[in-house]
Structure formats: C-alpha cells, structure tokens
Short mmCIF file of C-alpha atoms in Angstrom, two decimals:
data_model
loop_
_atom_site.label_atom_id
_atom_site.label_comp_id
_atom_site.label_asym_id
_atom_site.label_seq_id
_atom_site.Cartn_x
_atom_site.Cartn_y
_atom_site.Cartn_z
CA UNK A 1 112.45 110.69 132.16
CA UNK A 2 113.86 113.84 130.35
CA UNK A 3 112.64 113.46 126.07
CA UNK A 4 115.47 114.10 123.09
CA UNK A 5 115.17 117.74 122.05
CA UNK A 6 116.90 118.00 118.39
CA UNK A 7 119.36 120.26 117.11
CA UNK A 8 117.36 122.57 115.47
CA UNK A 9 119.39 122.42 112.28
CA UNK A 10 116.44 121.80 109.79
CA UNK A 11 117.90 122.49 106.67
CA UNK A 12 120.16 119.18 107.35
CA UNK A 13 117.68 117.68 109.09
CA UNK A 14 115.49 117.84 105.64
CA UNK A 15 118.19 117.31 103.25
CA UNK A 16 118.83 114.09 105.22
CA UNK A 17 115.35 113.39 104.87
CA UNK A 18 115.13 113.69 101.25
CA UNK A 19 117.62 111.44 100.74
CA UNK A 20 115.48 108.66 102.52
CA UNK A 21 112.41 109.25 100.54
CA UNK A 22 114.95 108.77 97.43
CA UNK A 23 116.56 105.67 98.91
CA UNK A 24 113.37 104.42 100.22
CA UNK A 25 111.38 105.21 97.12
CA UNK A 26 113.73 102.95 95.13
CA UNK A 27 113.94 99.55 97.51
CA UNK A 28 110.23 98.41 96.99
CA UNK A 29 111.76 97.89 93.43
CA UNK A 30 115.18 96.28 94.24
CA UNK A 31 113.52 94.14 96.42
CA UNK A 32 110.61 93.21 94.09
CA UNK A 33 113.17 91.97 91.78
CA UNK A 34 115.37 90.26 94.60
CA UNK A 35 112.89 88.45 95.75
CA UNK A 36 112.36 86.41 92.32
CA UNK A 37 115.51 84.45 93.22
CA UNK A 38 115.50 84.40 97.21
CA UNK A 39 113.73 83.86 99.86
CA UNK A 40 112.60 86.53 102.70
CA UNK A 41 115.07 85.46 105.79
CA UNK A 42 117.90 85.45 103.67
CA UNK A 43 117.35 88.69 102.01
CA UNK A 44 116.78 90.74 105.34
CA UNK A 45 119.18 88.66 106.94
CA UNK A 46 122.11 89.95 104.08
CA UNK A 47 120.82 93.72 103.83
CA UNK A 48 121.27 93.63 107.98
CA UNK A 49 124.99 91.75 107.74
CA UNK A 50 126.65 94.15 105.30
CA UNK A 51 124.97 96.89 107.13
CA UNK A 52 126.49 95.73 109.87
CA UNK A 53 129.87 95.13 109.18
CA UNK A 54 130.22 98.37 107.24
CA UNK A 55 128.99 100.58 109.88
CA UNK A 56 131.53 98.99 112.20
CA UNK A 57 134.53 99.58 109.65
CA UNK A 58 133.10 102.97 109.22
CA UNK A 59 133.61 103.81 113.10
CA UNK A 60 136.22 101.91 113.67
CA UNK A 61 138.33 103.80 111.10
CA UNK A 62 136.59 107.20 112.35
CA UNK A 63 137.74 106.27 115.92
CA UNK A 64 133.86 106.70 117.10
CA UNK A 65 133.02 103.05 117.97
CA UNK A 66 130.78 103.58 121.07
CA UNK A 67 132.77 103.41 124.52
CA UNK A 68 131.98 100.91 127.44
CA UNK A 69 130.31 103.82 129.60
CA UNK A 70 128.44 105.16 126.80
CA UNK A 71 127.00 101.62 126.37
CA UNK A 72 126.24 101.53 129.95
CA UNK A 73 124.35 104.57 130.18
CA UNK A 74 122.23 104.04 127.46
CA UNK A 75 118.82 102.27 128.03
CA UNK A 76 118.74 98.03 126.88
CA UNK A 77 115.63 98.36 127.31
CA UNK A 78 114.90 100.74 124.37
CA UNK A 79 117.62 99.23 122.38
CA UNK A 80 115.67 95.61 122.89
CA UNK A 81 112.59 97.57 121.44
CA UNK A 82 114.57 99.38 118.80
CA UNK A 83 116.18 96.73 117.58
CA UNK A 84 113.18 93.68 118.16
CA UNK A 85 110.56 95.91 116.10
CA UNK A 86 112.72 96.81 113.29
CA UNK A 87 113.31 93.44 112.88
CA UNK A 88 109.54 92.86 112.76
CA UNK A 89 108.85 95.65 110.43
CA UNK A 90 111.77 93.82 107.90
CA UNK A 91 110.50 90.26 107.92
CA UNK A 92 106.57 91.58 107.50
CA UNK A 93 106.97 93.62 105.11
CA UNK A 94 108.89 91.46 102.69
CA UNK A 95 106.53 89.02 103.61
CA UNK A 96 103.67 91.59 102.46
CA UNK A 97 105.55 92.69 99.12
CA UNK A 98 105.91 89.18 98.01
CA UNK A 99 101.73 88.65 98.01
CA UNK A 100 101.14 92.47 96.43
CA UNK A 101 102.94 94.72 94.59
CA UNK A 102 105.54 97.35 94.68
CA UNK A 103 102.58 100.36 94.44
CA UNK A 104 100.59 98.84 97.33
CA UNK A 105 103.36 98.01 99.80
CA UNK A 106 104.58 101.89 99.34
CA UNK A 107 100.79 103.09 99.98
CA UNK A 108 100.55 100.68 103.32
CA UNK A 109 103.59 101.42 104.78
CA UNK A 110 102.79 105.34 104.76
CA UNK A 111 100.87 104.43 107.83
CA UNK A 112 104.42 103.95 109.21
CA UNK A 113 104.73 107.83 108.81
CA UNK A 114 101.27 108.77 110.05
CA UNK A 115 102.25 106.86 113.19
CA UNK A 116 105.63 108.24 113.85
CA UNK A 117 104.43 111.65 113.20
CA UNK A 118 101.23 111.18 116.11
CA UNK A 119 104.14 109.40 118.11
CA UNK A 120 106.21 112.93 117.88
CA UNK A 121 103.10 114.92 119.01
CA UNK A 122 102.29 112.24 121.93
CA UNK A 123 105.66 111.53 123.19
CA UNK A 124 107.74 114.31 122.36
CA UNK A 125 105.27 116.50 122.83
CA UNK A 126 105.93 118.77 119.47
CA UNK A 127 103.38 120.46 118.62
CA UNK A 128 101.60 121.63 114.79
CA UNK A 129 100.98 125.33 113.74
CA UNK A 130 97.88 125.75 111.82
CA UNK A 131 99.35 125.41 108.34
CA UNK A 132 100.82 121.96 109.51
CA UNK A 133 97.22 120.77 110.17
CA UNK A 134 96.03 122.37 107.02
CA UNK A 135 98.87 120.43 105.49
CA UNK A 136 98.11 117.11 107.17
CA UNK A 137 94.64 118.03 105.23
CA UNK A 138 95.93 118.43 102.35
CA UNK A 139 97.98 115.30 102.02
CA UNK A 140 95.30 113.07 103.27
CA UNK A 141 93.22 114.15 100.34
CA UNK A 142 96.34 113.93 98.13
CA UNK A 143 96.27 110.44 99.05
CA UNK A 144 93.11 109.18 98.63
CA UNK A 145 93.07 110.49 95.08
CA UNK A 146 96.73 109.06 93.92
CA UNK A 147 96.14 105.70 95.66
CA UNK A 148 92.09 105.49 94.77
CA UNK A 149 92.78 102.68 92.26
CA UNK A 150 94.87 100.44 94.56
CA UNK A 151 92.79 101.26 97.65
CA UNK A 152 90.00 100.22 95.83
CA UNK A 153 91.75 96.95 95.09
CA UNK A 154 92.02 95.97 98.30
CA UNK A 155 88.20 95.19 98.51
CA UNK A 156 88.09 93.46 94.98
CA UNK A 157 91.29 91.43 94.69
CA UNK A 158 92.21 87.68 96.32
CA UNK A 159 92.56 87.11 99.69
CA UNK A 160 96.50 86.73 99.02
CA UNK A 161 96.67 90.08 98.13
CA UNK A 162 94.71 91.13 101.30
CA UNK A 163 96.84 89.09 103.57
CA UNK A 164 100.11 90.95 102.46
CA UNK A 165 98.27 94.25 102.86
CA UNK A 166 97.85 93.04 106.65
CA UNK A 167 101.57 92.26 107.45
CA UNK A 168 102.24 95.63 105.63
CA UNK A 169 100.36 97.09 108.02
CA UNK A 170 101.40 95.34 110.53
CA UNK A 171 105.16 96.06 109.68
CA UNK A 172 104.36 100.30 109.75
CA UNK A 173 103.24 99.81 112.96
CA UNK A 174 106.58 98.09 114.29
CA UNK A 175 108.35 100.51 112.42
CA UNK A 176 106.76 103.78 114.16
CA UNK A 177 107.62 101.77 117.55
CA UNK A 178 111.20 101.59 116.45
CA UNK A 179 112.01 105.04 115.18
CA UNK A 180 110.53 106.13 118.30
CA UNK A 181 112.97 104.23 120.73
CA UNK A 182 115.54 105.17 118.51
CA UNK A 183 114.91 109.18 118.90
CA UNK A 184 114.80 109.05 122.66
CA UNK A 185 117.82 106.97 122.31
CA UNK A 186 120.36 109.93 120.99
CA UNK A 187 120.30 111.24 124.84
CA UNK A 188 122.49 108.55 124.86
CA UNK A 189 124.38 107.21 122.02
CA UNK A 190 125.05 108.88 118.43
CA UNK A 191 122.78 107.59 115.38
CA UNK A 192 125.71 105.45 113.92
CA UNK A 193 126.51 103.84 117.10
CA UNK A 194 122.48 103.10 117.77
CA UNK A 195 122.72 101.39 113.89
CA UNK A 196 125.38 99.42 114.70
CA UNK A 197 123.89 97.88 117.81
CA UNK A 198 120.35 97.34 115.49
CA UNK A 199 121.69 96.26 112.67
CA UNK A 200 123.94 93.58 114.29
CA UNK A 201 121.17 92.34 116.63
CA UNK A 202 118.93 91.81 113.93
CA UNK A 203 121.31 89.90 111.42
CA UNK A 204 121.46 87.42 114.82
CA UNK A 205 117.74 87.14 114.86
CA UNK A 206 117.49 86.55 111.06
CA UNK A 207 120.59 83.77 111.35
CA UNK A 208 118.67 80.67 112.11
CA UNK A 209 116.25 81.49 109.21
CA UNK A 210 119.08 81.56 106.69
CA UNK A 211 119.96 79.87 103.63
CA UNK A 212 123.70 80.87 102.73
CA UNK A 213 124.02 78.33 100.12
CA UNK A 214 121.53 80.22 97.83
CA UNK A 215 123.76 83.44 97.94
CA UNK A 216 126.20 81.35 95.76
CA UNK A 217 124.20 80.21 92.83
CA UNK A 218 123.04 83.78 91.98
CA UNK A 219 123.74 85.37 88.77
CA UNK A 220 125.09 88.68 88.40
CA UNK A 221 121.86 90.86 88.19
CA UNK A 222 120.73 89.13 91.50
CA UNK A 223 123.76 89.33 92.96
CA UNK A 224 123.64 93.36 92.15
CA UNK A 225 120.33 93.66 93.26
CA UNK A 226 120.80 92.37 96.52
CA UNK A 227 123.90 94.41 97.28
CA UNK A 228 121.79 97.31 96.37
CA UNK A 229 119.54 96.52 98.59
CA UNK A 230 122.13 96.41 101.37
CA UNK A 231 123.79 99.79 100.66
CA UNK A 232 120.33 100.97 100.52
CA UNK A 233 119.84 99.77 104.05
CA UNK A 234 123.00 101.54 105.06
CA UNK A 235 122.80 104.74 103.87
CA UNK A 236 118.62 105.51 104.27
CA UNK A 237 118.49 104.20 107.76
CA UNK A 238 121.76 106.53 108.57
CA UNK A 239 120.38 109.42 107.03
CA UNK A 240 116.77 109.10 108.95
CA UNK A 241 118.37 108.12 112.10
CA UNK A 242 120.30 111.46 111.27
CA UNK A 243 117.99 113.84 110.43
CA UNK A 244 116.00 112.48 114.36
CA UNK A 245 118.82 114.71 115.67
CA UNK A 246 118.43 117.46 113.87
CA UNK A 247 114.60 117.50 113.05
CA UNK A 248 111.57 117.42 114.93
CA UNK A 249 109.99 113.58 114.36
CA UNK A 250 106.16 115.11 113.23
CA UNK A 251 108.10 116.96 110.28
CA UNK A 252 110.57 114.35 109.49
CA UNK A 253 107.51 111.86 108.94
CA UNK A 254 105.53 114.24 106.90
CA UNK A 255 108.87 114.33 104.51
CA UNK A 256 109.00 110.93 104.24
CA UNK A 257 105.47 110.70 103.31
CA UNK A 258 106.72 111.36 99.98
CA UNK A 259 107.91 108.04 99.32
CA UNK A 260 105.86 106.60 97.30
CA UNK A 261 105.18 109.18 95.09
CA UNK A 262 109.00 108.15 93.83
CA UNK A 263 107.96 105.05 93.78
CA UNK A 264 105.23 104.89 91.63
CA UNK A 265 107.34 107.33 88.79
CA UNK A 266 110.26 104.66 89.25
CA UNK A 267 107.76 102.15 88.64
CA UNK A 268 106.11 103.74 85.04
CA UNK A 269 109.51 104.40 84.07
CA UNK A 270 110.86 101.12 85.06
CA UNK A 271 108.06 99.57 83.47
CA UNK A 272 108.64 100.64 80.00
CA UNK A 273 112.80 100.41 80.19
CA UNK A 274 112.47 96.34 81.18
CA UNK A 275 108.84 95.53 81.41
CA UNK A 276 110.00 91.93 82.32
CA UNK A 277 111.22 93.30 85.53
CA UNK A 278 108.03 94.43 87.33
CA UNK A 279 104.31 95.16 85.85
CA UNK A 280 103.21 98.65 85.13
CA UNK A 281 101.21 100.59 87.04
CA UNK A 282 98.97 103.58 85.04
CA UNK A 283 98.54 106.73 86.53
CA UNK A 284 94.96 108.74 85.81
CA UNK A 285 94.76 112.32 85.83
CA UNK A 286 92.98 112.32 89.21
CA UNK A 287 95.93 110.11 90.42
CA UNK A 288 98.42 113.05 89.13
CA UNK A 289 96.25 115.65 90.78
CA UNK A 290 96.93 113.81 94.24
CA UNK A 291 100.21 113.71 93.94
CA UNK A 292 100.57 117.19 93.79
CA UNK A 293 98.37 118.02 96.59
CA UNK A 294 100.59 114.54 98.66
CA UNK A 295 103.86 117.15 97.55
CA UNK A 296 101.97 120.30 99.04
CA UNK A 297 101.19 119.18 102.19
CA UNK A 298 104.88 117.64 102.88
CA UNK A 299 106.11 120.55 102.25
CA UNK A 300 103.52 122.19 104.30
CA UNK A 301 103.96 120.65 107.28
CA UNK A 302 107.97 120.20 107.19
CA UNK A 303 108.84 123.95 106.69
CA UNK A 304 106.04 126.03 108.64
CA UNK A 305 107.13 127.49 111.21
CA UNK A 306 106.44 125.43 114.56
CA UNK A 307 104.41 127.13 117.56
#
C-alpha cells in the first residue's frame, strides 16, 4: 500500500497549524464552562451536528461534495477507524475534563501529539534531522518544568481526579489513531470531504446518548458557549486536517504541542476577568522557564530542515 506524501508547502502547512493550537488552546475553556449546564453526549453530540451540517453547505455551495467514485475508491475501512476513534477521543476526554481541570486535560492530551508525531516516523516513514531530536529534547524538558506542579498532583490528589487523567489518556491515544487514518486517507478524498464523512458518522454514534430537550432551557451565555464550541470544532479540525496535506505529520505534531501553553495564559487571564468562570491556575518562575524552552523546541523541530 503506497503512504500520503504531502505537498511540501510548509509555510501553509504551519500557518494552518497555528491556527489549531489557537483554536485548540481555547476549547478546554469553552468546554469547562459548557459543561456546568450539560451533560457530555449532548455536548459532543451538538459540536459534531453543526459541524456537520456546515461542512456540507460549505461544499455543496463550493460544488466539491465528494463524487460516488471518489467514495468508492477510498478505503471504509480507514474511514470506520477515522471516524470510530475520534469519536472515542471526544466522549473520553470530556469525560476526563469534567473530573480535572482545564490545565491538566491540556498537559494529558499532549500525549496525543507525542503519538502522532512517532506515528509519522513509523508509518510514514519521515524521518528527524539532528536539531529535530535536539528539539524533541528540549521540549520534553520544557515540559516537565511548566507542568511540574500538576504532574505532581496527579500522585497527591483524589482518585476522581486520577480517573479523568486516565480517560485523558486514553482519549490522546484514540486521537493519534485517528489523525493517522485520516493522513493516509487524502490519497483518496480531500480533507473537507474526509470531515464531512467523520463528523456526520459521529453525530449518529452520539444520537442515542442525547438529550435535546436540555438545548432549550439554556440561557444565553450557555447557549454562546456551546456554539463556540461547535465553530471551534469546525474550523481547528479543518485547518489540521489541512495542514496533513501540506506538512509532514512529525512537524505538524510538534506545532501543536504548543497548545497548552495558550491554554494555561487564557486560563490566568481568564481567571482574573470572571474568576467565577474557572479557578486560577499560578504560574512559578520555573513554570515560565519551561514554557520557553516547550516554544523552542516546537519551533525546533517544525522548521529544521528535514534529512
């Protein structure tokens, strides 16, 4: 079986990227605060439908629904995986952010990236320059200084807390499996037209789990919330499945690594604009310090040049 080979046009390939971490940096948030007025299946069940049903307007009115043969040719198999996974990774990982916190969820799931990356090396056989390992280094260190306090919380707190580490874990795991399937998918189908089949599968898994009433008796700043939440869905999952085509999946996943270092400066800032929304989280100098050396080795190990 022949492997996707991308574009080789980076520079959109990392903008696209970027605009992930942002989007993705943000939603541990949005759905921190959804989640105070609905349950899991009907949250991932929504952000899925509009996803859905926007993507298919989208290509409808672009003419670039995906044609009978194209569906053919591509591989059920790998859409099956693409879409079962994802799935997965949604429902676990709300699951885990409900029993820990915004902070924690963002450090867990970076095992998501560490996966896809060794997936891209495995699979697609890409391979690392030396700076890109140095850089791998480098973030690894970066991490275990930023995240030292909540790391070290996983030992000390409840078993609650514990518990939603584990389906956090659990969901970066599925993930990696899914972003996989979907870059060997793009021999066959475009990234919008992959979405569309995802996101529409998985609002059918999540429909028996669903509470539609409760959609109706939400107030405004809910309501708001959860739409966010949606269009976040939308536009980060089209922009990573985008920059698979262009990018090479080891450097995409070191971008993306970046995360929750957005996350955690949403989160003081957040805090101090409406405390009431989610608690604070205080960074230490040593924390700042590993954030810094999380941004170097990104950066590292997206823009070197490859062997």
């Amino acid at each position: 079986m022949s492997l996707h080979q991308s574009s080789g046009r980076w520079r959109l390939g990392l903008a696209l990227s970027l605009l992930t971490v942002l989007l993705w940096g943000i939603l541990p948030i949005a759905l921190t605060v959804t989640l105070q007025a609905l349950d899991v299946y009907t949250v991932i069940w929504f952000r899925f439908l509009v996803s859905f049903f926007l993507i298919t307007m989208y290509l409808g009115i672009s003419s670039k629904l995906p044609k009978l043969e194209q569906l053919c040719s591509a591989s059920w198999k790998l859409l099956a995986i693409a879409t079962l996974f994802l799935g997965i990774n949604y429902f676990l990982f709300m699951q885990g952010l409900a029993l820990t916190s915004p902070a924690n969820a963002q450090v867990l799931i970076q095992l998501s990236t560490l996966l896809l990356g060794l997936g891209g090396l495995v699979i697609f056989k890409e391979r690392y320059h030396l700076y890109q390992w140095i850089g791998i280094s480098v973030l690894t260190c970066g991490y275990l200084l930023f995240f030292h306090e909540q790391l070290t919380n996983l030992i000390t707190v409840h078993s609650t807390y514990i518990l939603g580490s584990v389906w956090i874990v659990l969901a970066a795991a599925a993930w990696a499996i899914s972003a996989l399937a979907q870059k060997q998918l793009l021999q066959s189908l475009s990234s919008p037209s992959i979405m569309l089949i995802i996101y529409g599968g998985c609002a059918l898994l999540f429909t028996p789990f669903t509470r539609v009433k409760s959609l109706f008796i939400l107030d405004t700043f809910h309501l708001g919330m959860l739409l966010f939440c949606a269009l976040n869905t939308l536009i980060a999952y089209g922009a990573f499945g985008e920059s698979l085509e262009h990018w090479e999946v080891s450097r995409v996943s070191a971008v993306l690594a970046l995360a929750p270092i957005v996350t955690l400066i949403l989160i003081v800032i957040v805090s101090v604009i409406a405390p009431y929304w989610i608690p604070p989280e205080h960074l230490t100098f040593i924390a700042i310090l590993g954030a810094g050396l999380v941004v170097i080795g990104s950066v590292a190990i997206a823009l070197a040049k490859a062997d």
